[in-house]
Coordinates of C-alpha atoms in Angstrom, one line a residue:
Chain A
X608 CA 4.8 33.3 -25.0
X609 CA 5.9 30.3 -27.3
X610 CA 4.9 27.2 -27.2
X611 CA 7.0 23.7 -26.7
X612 CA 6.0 21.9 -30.0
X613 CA 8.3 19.6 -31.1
X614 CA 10.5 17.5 -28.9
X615 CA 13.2 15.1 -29.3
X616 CA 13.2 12.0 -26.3
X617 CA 16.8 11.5 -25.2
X618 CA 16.5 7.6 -24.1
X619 CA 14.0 4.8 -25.1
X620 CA 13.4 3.0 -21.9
X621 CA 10.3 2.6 -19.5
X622 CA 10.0 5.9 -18.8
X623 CA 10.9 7.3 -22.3
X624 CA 8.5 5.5 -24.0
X625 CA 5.5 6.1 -22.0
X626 CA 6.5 10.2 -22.0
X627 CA 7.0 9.6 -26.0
X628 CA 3.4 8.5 -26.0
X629 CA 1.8 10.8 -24.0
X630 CA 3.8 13.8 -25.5
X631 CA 2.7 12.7 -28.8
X632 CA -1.3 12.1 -27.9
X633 CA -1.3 15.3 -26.6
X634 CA -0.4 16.5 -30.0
X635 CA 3.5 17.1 -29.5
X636 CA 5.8 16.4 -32.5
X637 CA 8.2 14.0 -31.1
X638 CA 11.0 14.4 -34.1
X639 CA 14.0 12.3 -33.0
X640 CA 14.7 9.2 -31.0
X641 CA 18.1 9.0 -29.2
X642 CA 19.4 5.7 -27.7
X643 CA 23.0 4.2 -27.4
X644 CA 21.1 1.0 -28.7
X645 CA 19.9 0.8 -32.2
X646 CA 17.4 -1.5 -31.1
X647 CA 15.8 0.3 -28.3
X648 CA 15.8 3.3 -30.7
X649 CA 14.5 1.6 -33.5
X650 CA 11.4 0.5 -32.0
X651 CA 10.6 3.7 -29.9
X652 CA 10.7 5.5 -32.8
X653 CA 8.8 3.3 -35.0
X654 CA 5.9 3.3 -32.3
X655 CA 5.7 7.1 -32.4
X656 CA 6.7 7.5 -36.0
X657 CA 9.9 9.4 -36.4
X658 CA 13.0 9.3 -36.5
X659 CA 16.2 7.8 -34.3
X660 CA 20.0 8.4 -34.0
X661 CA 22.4 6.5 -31.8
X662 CA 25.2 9.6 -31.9
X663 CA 24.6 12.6 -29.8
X664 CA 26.0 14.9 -32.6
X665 CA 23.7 13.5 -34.5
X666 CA 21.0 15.2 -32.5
X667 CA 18.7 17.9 -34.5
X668 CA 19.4 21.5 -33.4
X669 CA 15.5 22.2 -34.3
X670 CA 13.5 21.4 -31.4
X671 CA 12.1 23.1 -28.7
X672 CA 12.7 20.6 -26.3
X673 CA 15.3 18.1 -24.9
X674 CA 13.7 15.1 -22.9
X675 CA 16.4 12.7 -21.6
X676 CA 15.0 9.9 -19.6
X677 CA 17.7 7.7 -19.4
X678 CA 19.2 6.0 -16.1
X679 CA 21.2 8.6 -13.8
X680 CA 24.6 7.1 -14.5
X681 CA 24.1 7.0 -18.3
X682 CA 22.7 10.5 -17.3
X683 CA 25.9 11.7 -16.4
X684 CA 27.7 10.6 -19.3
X685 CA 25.2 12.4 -21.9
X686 CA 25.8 15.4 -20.0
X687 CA 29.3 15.6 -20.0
X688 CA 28.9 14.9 -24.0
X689 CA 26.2 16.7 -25.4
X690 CA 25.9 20.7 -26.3
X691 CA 22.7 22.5 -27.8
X692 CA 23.7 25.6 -26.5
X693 CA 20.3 27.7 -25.8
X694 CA 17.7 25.0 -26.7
X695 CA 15.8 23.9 -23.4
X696 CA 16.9 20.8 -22.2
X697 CA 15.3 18.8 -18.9
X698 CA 16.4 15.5 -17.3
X699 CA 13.7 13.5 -15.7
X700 CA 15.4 12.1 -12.5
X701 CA 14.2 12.3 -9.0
X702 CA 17.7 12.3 -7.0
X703 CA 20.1 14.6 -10.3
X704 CA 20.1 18.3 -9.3
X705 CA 18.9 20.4 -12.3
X706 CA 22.1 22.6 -12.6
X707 CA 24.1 19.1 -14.2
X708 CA 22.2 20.5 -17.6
X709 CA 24.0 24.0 -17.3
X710 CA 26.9 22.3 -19.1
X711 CA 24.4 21.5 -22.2
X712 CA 22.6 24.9 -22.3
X713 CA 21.8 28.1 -20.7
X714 CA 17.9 27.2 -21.0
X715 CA 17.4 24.0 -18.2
X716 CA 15.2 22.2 -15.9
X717 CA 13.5 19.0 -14.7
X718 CA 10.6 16.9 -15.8
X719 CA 9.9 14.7 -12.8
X720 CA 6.9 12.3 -13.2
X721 CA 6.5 10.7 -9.7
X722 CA 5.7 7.1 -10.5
X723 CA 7.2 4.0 -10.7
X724 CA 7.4 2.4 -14.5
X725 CA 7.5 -0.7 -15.7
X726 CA 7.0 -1.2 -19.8
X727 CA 3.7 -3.9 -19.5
X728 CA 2.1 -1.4 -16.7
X729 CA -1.0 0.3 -18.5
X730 CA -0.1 3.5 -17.6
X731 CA -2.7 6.8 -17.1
X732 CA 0.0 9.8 -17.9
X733 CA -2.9 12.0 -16.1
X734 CA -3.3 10.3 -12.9
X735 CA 0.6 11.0 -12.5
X736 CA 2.4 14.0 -10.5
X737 CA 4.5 16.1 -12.7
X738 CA 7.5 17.9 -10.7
X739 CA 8.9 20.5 -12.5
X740 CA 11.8 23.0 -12.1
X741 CA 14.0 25.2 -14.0
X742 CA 16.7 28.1 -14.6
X743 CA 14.1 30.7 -15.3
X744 CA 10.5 31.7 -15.0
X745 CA 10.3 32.3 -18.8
X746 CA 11.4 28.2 -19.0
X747 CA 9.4 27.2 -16.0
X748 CA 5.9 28.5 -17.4
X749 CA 7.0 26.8 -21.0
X750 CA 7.5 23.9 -18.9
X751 CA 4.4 24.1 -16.6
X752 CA 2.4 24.4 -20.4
X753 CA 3.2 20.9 -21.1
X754 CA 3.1 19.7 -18.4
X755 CA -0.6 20.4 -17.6
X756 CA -1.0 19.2 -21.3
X757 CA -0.7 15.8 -19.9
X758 CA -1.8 16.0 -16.2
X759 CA -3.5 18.4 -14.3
X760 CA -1.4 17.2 -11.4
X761 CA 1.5 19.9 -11.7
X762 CA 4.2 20.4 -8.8
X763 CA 6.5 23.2 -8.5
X764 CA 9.7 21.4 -6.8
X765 CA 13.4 22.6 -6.2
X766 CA 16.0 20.1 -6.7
X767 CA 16.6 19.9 -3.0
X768 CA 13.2 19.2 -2.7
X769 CA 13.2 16.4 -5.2
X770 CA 16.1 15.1 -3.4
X771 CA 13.5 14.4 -0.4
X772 CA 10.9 13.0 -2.7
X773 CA 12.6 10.6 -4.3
X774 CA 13.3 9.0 -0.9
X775 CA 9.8 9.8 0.3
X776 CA 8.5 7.4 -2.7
X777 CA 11.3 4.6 -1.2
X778 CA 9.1 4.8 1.8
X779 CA 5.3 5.0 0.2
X780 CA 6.8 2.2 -2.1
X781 CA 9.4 0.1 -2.4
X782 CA 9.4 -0.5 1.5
X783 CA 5.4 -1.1 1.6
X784 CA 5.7 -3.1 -1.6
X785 CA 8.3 -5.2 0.4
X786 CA 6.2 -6.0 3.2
X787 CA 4.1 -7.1 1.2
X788 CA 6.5 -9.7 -0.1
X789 CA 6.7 -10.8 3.6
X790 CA 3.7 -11.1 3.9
X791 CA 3.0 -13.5 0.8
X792 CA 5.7 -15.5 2.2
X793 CA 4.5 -15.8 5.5
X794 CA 1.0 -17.1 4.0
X795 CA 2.3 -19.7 1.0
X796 CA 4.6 -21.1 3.7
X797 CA 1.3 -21.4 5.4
X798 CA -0.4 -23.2 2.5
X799 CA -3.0 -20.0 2.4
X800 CA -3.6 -17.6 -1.1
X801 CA -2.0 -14.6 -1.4
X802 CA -5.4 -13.3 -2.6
X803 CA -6.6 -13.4 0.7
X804 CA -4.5 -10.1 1.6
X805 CA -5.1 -8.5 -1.8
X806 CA -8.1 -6.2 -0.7
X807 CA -6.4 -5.7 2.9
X808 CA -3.4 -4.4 1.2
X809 CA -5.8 -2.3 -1.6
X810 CA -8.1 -1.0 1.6
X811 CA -4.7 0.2 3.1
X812 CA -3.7 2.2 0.4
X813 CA -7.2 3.5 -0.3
X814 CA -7.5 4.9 3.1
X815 CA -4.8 7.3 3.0
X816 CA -6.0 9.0 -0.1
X817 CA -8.1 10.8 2.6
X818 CA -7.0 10.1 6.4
X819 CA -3.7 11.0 7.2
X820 CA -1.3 8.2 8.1
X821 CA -1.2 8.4 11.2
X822 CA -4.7 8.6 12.0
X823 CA -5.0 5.6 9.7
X824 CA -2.6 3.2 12.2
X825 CA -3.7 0.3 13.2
X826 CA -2.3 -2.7 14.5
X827 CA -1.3 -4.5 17.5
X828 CA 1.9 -1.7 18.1
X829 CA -0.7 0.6 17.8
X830 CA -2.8 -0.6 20.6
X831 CA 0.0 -1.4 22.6
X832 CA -1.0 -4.5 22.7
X833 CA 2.2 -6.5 24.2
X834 CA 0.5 -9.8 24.2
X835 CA -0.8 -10.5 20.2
X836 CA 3.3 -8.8 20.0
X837 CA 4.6 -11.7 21.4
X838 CA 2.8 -14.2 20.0
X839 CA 3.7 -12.8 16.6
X840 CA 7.5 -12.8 17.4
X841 CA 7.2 -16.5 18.4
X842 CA 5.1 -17.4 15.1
X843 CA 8.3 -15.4 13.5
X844 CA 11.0 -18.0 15.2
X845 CA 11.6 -19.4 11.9
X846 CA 12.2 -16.1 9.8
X847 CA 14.8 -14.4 12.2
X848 CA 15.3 -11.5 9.6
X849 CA 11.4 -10.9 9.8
X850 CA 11.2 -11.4 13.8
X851 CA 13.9 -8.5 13.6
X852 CA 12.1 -6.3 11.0
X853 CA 9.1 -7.0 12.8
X854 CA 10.6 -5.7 16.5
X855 CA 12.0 -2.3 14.9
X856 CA 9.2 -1.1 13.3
X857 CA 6.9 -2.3 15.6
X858 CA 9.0 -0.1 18.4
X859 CA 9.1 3.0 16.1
X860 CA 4.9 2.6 16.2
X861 CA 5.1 2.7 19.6
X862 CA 7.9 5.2 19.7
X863 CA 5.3 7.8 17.6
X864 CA 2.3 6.8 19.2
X865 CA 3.8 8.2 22.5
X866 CA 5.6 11.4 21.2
Chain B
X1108 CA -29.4 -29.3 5.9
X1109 CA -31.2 -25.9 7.8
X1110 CA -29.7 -22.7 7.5
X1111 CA -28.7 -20.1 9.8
X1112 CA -31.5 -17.4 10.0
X1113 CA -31.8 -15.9 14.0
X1114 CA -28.6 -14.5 14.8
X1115 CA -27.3 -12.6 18.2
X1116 CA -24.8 -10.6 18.1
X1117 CA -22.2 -10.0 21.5
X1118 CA -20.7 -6.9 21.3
X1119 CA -21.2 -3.4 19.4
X1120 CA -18.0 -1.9 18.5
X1121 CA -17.2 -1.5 15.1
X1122 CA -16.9 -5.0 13.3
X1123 CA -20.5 -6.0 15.6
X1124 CA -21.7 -3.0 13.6
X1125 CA -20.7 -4.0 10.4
X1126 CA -21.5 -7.6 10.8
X1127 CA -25.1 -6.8 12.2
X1128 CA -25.3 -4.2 8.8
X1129 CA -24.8 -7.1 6.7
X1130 CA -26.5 -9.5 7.8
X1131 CA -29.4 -8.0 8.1
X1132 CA -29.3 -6.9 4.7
X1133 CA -28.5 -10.6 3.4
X1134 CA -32.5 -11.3 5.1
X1135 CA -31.0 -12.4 8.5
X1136 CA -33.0 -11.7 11.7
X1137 CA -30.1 -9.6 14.3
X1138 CA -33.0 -11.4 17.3
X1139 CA -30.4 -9.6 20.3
X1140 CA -27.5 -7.3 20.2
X1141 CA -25.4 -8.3 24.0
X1142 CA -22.9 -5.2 25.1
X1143 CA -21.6 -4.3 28.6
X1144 CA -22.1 -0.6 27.6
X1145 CA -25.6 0.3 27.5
X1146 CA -25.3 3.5 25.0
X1147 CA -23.4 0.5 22.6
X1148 CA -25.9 -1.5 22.6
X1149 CA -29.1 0.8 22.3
X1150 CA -27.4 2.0 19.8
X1151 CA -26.7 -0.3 17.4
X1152 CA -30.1 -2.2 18.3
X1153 CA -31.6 0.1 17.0
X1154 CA -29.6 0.7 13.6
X1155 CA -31.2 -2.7 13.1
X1156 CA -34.1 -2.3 15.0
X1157 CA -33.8 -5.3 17.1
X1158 CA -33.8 -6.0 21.5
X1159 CA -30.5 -5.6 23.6
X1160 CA -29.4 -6.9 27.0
X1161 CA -26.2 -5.8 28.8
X1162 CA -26.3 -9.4 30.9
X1163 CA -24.7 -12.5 29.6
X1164 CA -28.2 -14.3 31.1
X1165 CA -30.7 -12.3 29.5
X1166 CA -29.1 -14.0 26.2
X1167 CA -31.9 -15.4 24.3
X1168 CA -31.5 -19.7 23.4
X1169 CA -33.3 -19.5 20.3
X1170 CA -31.3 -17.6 18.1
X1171 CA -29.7 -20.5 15.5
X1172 CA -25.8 -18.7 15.8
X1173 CA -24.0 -16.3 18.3
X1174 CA -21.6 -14.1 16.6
X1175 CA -18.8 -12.7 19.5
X1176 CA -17.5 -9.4 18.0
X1177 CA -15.3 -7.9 20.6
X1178 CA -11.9 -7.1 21.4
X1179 CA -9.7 -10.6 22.4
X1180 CA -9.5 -9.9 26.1
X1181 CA -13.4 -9.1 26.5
X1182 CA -13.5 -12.2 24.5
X1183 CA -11.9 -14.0 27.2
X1184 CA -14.6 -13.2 29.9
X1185 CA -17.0 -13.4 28.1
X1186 CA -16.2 -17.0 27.2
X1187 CA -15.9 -17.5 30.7
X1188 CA -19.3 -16.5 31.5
X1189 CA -20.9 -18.1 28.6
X1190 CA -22.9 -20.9 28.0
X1191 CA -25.3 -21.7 24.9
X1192 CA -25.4 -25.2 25.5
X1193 CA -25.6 -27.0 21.7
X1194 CA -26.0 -23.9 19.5
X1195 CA -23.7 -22.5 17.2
X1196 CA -21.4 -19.7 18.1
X1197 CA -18.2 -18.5 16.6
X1198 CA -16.0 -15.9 17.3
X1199 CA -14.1 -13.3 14.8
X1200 CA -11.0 -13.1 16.6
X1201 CA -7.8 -13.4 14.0
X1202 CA -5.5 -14.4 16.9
X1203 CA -7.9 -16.2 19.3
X1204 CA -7.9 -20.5 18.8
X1205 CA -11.0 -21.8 18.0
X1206 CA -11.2 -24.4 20.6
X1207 CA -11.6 -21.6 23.4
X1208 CA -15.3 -22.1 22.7
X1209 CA -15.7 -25.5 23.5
X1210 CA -16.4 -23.9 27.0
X1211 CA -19.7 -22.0 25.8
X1212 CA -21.2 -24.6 23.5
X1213 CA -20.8 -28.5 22.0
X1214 CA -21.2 -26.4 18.3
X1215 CA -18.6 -23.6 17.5
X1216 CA -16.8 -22.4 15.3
X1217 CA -14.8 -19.0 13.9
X1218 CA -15.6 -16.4 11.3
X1219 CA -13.0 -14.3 11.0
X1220 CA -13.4 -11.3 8.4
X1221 CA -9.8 -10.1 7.0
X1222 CA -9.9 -6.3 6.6
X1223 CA -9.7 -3.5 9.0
X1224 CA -12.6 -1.8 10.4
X1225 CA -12.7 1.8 11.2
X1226 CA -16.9 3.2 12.4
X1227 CA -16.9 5.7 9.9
X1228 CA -15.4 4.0 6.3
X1229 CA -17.6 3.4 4.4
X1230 CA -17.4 -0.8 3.9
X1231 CA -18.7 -3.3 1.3
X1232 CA -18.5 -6.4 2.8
X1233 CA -19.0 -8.1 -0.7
X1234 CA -15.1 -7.2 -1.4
X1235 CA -14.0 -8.7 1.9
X1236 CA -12.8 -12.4 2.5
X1237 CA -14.1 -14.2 5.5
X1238 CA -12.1 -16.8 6.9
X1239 CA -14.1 -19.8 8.4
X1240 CA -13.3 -22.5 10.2
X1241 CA -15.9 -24.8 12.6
X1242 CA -15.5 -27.8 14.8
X1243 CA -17.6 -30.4 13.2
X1244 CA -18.1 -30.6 8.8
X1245 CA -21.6 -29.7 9.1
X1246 CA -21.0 -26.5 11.1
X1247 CA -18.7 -25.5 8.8
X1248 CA -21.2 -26.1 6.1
X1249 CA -23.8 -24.2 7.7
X1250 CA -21.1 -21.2 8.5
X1251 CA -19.8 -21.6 4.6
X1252 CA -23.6 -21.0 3.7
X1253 CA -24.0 -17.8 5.7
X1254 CA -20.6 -16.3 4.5
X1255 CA -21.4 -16.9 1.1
X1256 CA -24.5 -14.6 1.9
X1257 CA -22.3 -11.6 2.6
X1258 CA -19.0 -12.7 0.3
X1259 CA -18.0 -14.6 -2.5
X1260 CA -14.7 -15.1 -0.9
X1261 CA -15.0 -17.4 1.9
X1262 CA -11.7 -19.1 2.9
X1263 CA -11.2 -22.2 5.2
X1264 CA -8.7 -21.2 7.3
X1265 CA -7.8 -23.4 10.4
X1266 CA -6.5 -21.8 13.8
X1267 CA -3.0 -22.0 13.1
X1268 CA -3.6 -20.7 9.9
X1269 CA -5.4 -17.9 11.4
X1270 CA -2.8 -16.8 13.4
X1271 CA 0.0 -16.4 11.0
X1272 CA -2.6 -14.6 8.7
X1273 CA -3.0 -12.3 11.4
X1274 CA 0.6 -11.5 11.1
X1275 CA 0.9 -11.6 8.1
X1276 CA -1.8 -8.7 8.0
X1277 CA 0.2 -6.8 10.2
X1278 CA 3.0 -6.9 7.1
X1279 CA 0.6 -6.5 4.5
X1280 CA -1.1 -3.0 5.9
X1281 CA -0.6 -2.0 9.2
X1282 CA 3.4 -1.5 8.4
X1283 CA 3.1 -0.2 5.0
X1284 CA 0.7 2.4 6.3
X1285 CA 3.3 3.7 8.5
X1286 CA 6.0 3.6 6.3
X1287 CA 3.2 5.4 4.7
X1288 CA 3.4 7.9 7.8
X1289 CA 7.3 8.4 7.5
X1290 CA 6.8 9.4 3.7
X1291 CA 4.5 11.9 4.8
X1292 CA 6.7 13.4 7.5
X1293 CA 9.7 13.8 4.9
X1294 CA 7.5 15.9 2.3
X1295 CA 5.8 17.9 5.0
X1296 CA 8.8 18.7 6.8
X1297 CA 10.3 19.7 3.1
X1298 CA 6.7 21.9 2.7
X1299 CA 5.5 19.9 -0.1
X1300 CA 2.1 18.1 0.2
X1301 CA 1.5 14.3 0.6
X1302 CA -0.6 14.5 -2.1
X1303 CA 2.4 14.3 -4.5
X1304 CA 2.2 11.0 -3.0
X1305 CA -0.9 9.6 -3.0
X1306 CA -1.2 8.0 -6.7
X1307 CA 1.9 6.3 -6.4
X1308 CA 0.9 4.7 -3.2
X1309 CA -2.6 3.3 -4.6
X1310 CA -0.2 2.5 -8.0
X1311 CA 2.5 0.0 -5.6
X1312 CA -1.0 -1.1 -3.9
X1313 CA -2.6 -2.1 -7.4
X1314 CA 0.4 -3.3 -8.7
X1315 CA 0.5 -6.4 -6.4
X1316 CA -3.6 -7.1 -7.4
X1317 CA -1.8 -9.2 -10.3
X1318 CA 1.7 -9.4 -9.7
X1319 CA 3.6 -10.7 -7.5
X1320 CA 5.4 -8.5 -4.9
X1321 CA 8.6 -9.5 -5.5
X1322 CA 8.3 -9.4 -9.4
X1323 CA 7.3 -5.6 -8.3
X1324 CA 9.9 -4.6 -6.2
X1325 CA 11.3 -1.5 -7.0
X1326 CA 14.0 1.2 -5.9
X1327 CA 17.6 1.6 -5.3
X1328 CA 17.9 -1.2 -3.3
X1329 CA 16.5 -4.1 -5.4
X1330 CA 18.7 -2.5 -8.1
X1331 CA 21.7 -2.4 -5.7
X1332 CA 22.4 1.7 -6.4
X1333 CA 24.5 2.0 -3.3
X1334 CA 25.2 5.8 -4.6
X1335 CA 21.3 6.9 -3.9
X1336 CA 21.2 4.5 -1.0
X1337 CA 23.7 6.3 0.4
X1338 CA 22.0 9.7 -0.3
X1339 CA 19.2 9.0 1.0
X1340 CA 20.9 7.8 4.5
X1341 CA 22.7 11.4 4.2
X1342 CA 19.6 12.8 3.9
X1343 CA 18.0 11.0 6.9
X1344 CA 20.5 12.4 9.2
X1345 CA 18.2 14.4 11.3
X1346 CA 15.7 11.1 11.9
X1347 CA 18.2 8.8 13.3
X1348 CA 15.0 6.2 13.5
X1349 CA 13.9 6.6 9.9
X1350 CA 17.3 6.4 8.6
X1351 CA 17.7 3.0 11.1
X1352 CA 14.7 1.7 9.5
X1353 CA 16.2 2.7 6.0
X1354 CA 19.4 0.9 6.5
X1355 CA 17.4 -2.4 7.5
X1356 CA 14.4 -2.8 5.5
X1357 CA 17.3 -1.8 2.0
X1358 CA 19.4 -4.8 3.5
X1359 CA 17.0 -6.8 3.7
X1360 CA 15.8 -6.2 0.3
X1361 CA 19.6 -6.6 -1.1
X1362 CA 19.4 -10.5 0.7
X1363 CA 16.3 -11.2 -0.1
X1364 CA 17.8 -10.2 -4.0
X1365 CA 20.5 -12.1 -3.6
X1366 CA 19.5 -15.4 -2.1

């Protein structure tokens, strides 16, 4: 079986760069940069030494690999625009199905790294979940290769799976990660430290790397305990939005803890 | 100024435990562990090999602080029942006003430690903030003194204070771990494993360690993608809570991004 060697990154944002980096420390020729700006493309490719085009037909026909890891709109639009007939191509989005690249090439699939990115993170490419998928075995094993070249965290998942995933991570992020805003401004209004949460919020996390959620629930809903409820909803008079926030999910504990 | 070295501890469950750990090995004397439940209070006397009673009379007067670690509404009776005269004693309630022990003693105070407690996790009680507060400077001092002996992060935090903190707890872990919970419902029910999730969970958790929450907010919502929003509402059509709890939390987020 071959071997995926040498790559060309399709995008230069977050997500882009940090795959350009790993790809290349594990010894992967990165040999073109695309990006619709010259800037972005400039520098990516200046960090990882190589080159950079701002046309799709511009695109080299030699490598063995097609990363684009761009935003899903902008997705879209290099789809509809770009041909390398049998060359494997992936898209890296969690909510695009895989079969959009069947209009680029017969060789497809998706390169799904399950974490959030932002471009000052430090980021550990091997701590990360790699989802991958595609139109054959022959392209899933070339796939799974590289994959495990940067994380031994590799995940077989269908694009109807991915689907699901994507909006899992709304609810293992972005929702805790809000409530933890709420939280902040519940104690600053309060003239108390955020930093006073800060290993709460780390112990939290921490716990389910080995208890299962549920088991890990605790919490005045939890205990049923009506009275510390109330109180709370009347501490919450000012921040209506909160007091409502507060009520619903505090009823869906309780909800779950009697099924 | 003398320091707090004989200490009694009422109650058992899992914070006495903990409390009674640490102290001990900070070279305090645990002179009494008080529990209604006789098995309790054996027990954990003799984890630090110390004397028990299971009657609010047999409580010895020359211990220099009395630390009431139980759950709010045992804390009630007890308080009723209680009387210490002049010495110290504080309770560890995060919702419970300080003032309630003005009935046991002229000397109180509260020493509230911020974390969840679970028997069998493994704690270091160096990583957790204690929140202090006491009814007269030099109590406070004495308390400061003995929290500093487990912690460097000792908090004053007054009794209004320590009830919003409370709440905001309740925002800062006990609904992000069941958001937590949902997440792992969705990939189970999809037969993928929650593992997928896990390092993206402690990643959002360590995220907020330096930056702010709202700085790290994430997702389709905070970057108003109606399109995905709306797929993932589709796909939450067979949990009509979840995709209630969806529709909220992402509104909320889209205000709280637009005020």
């Amino acid at each position: 079986m071959s071997e995926i060697k040498k790559i060309v990154l399709i995008g230069a944002g977050n997500l882009a760069t940090h795959l350009a980096i790993a790809l290349k420390h594990a010894g992967k020729e990165i040999m073109q940069i695309y990006s619709r700006s010259i800037d972005s493309a400039k520098i990516l490719a200046n960090l990882v030494q190589t080159d950079y085009c701002t046309d799709l037909s511009k695109i080299t026909d030699k490598a063995d690999l097609y990363i684009i890891a761009v935003k899903d709109d902008v997705l879209t639009e290099i789809v509809r625009a770009l041909v390398i007939k049998n060359k494997l191509i992936v898209h890296t989005s969690g909510s695009v199905t895989m079969n959009v690249l069947g209009q680029c090439s017969t060789n497809f699939g998706v390169f799904y790294p399950l974490l959030t990115f932002s471009k000052d993170h430090d980021l550990n490419f091997s701590k990360i979940p790699l989802c991958i998928e595609a139109n054959t075995n022959y392209n899933l094993e070339l796939l799974k290769h590289l994959a495990l070249s940067l994380t031994d965290k590799v995940f077989f998942i269908n694009s109807e799976q991915r689907k699901i995933l994507h909006l899992a991570a709304v609810f293992a992020s972005n929702f805790p990660n809000f409530m933890y805003s709420i939280a902040e401004t519940l104690v600053k209004d309060n003239n108390m430290d955020f930093d006073l949460l800060k290993p709460l919020i780390m112990e939290t996390a921490e716990k389910v790397q080995t208890v299962k959620p549920l088991q890990a629930q605790t919490g005045p809903a939890t205990r049923g305990d009506h009275k510390i409820m109330e109180m709370h909803l009347d501490l919450l008079e000012k921040y209506p939005e909160y007091k409502n926030l507060y009520l619903i999910i505090s009823n869906e504990i309780l909800r779950k803890k009697n099924e």
